[in-house]
PDB file of C-alpha atoms in Angstrom:
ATOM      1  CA  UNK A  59      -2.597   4.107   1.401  1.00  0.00           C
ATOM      2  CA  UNK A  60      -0.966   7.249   2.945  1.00  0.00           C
ATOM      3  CA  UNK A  61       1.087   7.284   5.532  1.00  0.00           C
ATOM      4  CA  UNK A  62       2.681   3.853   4.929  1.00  0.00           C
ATOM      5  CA  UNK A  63       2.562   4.139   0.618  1.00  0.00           C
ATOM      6  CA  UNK A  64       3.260   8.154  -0.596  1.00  0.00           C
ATOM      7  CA  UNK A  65       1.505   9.226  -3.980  1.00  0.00           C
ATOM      8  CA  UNK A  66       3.739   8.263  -7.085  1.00  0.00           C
ATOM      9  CA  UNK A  67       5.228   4.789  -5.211  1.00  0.00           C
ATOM     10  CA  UNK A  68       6.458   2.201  -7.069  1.00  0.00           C
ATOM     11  CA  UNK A  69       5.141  -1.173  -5.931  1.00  0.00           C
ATOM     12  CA  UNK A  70       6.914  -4.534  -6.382  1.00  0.00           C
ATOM     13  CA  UNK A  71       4.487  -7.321  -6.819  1.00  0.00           C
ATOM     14  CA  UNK A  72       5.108 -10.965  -6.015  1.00  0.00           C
ATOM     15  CA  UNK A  73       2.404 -12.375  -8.342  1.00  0.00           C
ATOM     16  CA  UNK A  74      -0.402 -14.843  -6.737  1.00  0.00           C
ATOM     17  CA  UNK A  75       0.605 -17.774  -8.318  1.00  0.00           C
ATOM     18  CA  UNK A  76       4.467 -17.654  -6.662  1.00  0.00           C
ATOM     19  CA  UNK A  77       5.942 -19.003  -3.737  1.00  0.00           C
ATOM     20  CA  UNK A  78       6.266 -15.604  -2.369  1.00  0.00           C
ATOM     21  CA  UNK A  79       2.725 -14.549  -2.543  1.00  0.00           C
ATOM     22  CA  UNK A  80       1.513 -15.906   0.637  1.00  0.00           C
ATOM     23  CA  UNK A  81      -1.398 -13.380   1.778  1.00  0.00           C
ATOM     24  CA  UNK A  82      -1.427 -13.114   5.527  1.00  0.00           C
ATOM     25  CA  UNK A  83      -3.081  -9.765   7.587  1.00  0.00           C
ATOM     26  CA  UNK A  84      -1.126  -6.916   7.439  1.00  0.00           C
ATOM     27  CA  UNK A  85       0.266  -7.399   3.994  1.00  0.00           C
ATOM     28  CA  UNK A  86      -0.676  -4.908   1.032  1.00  0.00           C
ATOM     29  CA  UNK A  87      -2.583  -6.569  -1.978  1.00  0.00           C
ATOM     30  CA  UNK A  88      -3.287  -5.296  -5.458  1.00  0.00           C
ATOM     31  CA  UNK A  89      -7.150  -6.396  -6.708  1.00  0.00           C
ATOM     32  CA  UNK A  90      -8.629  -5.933  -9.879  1.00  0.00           C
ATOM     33  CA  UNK A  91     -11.785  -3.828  -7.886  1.00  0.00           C
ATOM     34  CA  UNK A  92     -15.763  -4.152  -9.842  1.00  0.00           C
ATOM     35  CA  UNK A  93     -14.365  -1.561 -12.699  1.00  0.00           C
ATOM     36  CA  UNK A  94     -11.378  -3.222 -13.583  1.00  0.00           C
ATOM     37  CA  UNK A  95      -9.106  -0.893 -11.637  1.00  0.00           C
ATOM     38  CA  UNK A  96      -6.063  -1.913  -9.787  1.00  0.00           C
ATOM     39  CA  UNK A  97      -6.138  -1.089  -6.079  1.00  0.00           C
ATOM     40  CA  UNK A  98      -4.171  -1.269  -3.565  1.00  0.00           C
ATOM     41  CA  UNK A  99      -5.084  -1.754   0.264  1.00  0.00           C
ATOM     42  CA  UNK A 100      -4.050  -3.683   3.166  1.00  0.00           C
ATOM     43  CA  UNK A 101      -5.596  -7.167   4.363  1.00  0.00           C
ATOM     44  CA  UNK A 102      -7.120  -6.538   8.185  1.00  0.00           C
ATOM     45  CA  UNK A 103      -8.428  -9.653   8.522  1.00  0.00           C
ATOM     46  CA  UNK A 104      -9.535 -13.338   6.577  1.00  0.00           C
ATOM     47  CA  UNK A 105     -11.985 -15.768   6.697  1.00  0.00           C
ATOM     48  CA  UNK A 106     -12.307 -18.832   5.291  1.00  0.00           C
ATOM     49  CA  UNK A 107      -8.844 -21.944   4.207  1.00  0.00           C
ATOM     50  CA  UNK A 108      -7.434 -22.712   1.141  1.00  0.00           C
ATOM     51  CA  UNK A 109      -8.006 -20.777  -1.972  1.00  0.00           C
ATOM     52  CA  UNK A 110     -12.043 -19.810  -1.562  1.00  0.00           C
ATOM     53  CA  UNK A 111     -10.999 -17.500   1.250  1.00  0.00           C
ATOM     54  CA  UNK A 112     -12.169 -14.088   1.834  1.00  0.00           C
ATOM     55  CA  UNK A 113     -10.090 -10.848   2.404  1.00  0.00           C
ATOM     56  CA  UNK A 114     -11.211  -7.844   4.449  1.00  0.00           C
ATOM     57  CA  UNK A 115      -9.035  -5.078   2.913  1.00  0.00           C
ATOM     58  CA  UNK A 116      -9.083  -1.039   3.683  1.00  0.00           C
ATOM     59  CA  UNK A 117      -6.528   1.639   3.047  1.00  0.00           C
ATOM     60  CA  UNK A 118      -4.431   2.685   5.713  1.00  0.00           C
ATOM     61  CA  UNK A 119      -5.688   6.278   5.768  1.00  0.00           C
ATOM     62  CA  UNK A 120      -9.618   5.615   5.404  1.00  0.00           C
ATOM     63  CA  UNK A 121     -12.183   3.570   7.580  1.00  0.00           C
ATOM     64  CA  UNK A 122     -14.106   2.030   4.946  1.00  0.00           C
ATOM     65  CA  UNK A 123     -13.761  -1.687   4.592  1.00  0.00           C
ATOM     66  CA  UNK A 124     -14.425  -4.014   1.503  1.00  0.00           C
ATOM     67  CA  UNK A 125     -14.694  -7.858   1.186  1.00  0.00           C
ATOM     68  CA  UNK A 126     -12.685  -9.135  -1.574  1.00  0.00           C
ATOM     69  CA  UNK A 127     -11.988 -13.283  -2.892  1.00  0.00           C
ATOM     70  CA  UNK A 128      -9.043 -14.248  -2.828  1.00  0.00           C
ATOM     71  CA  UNK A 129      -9.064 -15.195  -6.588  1.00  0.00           C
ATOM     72  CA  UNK A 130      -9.309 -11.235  -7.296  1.00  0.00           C
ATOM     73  CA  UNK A 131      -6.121 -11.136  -6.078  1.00  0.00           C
ATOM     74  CA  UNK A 132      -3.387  -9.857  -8.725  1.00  0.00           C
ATOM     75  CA  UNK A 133      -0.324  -9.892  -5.937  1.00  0.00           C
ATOM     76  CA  UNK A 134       0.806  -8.804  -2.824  1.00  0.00           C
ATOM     77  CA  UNK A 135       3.298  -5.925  -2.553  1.00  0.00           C
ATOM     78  CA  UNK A 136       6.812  -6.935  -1.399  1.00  0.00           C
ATOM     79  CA  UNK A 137       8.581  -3.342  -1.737  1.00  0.00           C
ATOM     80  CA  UNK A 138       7.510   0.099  -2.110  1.00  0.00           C
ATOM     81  CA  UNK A 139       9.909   2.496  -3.794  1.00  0.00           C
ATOM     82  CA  UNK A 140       9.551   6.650  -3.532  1.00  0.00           C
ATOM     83  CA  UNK A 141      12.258   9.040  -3.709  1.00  0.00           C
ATOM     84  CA  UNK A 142      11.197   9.979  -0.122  1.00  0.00           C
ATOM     85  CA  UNK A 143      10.985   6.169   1.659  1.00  0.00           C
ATOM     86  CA  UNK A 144      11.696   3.121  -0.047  1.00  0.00           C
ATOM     87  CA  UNK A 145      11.319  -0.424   2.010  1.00  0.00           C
ATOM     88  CA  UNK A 146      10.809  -3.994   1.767  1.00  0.00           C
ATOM     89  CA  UNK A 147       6.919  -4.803   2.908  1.00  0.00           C
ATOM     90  CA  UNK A 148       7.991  -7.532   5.550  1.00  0.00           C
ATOM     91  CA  UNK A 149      11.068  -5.834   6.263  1.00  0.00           C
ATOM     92  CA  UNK A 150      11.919  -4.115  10.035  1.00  0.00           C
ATOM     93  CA  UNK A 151       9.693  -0.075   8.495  1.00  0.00           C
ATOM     94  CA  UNK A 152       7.319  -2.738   6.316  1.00  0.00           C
ATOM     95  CA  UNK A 153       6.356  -4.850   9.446  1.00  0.00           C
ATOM     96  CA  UNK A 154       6.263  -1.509  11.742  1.00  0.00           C
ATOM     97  CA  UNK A 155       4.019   0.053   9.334  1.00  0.00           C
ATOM     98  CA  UNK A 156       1.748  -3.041   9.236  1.00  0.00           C
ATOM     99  CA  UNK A 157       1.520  -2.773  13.209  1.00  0.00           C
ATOM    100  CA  UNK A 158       0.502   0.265  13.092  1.00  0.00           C
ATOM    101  CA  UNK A 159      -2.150   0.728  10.298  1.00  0.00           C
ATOM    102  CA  UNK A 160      -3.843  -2.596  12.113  1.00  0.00           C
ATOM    103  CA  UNK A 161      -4.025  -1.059  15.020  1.00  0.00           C
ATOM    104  CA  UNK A 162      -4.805   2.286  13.340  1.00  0.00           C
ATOM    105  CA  UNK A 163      -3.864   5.047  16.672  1.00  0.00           C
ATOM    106  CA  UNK A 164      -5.741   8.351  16.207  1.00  0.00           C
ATOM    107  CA  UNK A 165      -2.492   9.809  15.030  1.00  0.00           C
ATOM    108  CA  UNK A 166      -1.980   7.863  12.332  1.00  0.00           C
ATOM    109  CA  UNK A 167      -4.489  10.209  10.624  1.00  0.00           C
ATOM    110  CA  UNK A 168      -2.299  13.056  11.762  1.00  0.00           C
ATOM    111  CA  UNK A 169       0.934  11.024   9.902  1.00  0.00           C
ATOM    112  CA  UNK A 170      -1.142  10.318   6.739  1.00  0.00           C
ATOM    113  CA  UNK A 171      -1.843  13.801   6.338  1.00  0.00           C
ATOM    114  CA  UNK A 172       1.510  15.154   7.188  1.00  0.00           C
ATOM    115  CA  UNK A 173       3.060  12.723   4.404  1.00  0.00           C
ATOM    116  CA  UNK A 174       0.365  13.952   1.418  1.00  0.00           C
ATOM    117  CA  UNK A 175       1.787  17.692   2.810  1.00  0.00           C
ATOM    118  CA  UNK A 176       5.319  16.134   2.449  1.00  0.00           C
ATOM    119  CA  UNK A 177       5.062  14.327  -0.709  1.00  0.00           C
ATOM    120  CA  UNK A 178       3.459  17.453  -2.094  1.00  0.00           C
ATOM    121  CA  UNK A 179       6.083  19.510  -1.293  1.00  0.00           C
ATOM    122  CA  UNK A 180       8.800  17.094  -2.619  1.00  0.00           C
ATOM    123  CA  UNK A 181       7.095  16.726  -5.789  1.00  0.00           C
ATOM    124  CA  UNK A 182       6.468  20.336  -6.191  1.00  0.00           C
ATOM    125  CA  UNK A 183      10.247  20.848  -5.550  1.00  0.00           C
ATOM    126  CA  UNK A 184      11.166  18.330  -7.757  1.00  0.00           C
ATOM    127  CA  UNK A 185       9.189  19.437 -11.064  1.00  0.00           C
ATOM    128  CA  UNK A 186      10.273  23.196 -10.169  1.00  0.00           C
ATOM    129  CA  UNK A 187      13.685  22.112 -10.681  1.00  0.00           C
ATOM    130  CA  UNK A 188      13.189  19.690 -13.217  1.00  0.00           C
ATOM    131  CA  UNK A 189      11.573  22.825 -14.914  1.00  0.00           C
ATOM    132  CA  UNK A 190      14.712  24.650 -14.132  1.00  0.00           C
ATOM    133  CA  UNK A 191      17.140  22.043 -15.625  1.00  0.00           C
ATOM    134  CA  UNK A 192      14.716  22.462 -18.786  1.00  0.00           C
ATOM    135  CA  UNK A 193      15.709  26.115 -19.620  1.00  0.00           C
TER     136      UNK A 193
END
């Protein structure tokens, strides 16, 4: 989910069966996918009403698409916490980021990879002098 989610982000959930858990395109879902695994991706589009729709989801770095029922759905992500960027999913950065993975501008490939660099580096930095504390 790089740019918009950094490795080691801390997602807040509002659960499917909540008030808050309205799934509309652009928001960020957690699935269980076909092995059980959480994942995490963004809804690009929907078809169908009520509670037998379908979701087209893909991560905001890669092009691949996957269908998904709506019923797989664990929750959708309200906030994203990392040491490095922390906002609220439908906040002012949430709804920006949203724009801009939908409309997915050859740079945003560029940013993606420039934040994995970044959040590298940070976490690098971080365990050196976690390390350092340790001594």
């Amino acid at each position: 989910m790089l740019p918009s989610i950094l490795p080691g982000s801390r997602l807040h959930l509002a659960l499917r069966d909540s008030a808050d858990a309205g799934i509309e395109v652009g928001d960020v879902v957690c699935f269980l996918d076909e092995s059980r695994r959480f994942v995490a991706h963004r809804v690009v589009a929907m078809v169908g009403a009520g509670g037998r729709r379908r979701l087209t989801v893909a991560g905001d770095w890669s092009g691949g698409r996957c269908a998904v029922d709506e019923a797989a759905v664990v929750g959708v992500v309200t906030r994203v916490e990392h040491p490095i960027l922390s906002y609220d999913t439908r906040g002012r950065i949430g709804r920006m980021l949203a724009r801009w993975a939908l409309e997915r501008p050859a740079s945003f490939r560029g940013a993606a990879l420039a934040a994995a660099v970044v959040a590298r580096l940070c976490g690098t930095a971080a365990h050196a002098l976690r390390a350092g504390l340790h001594r």
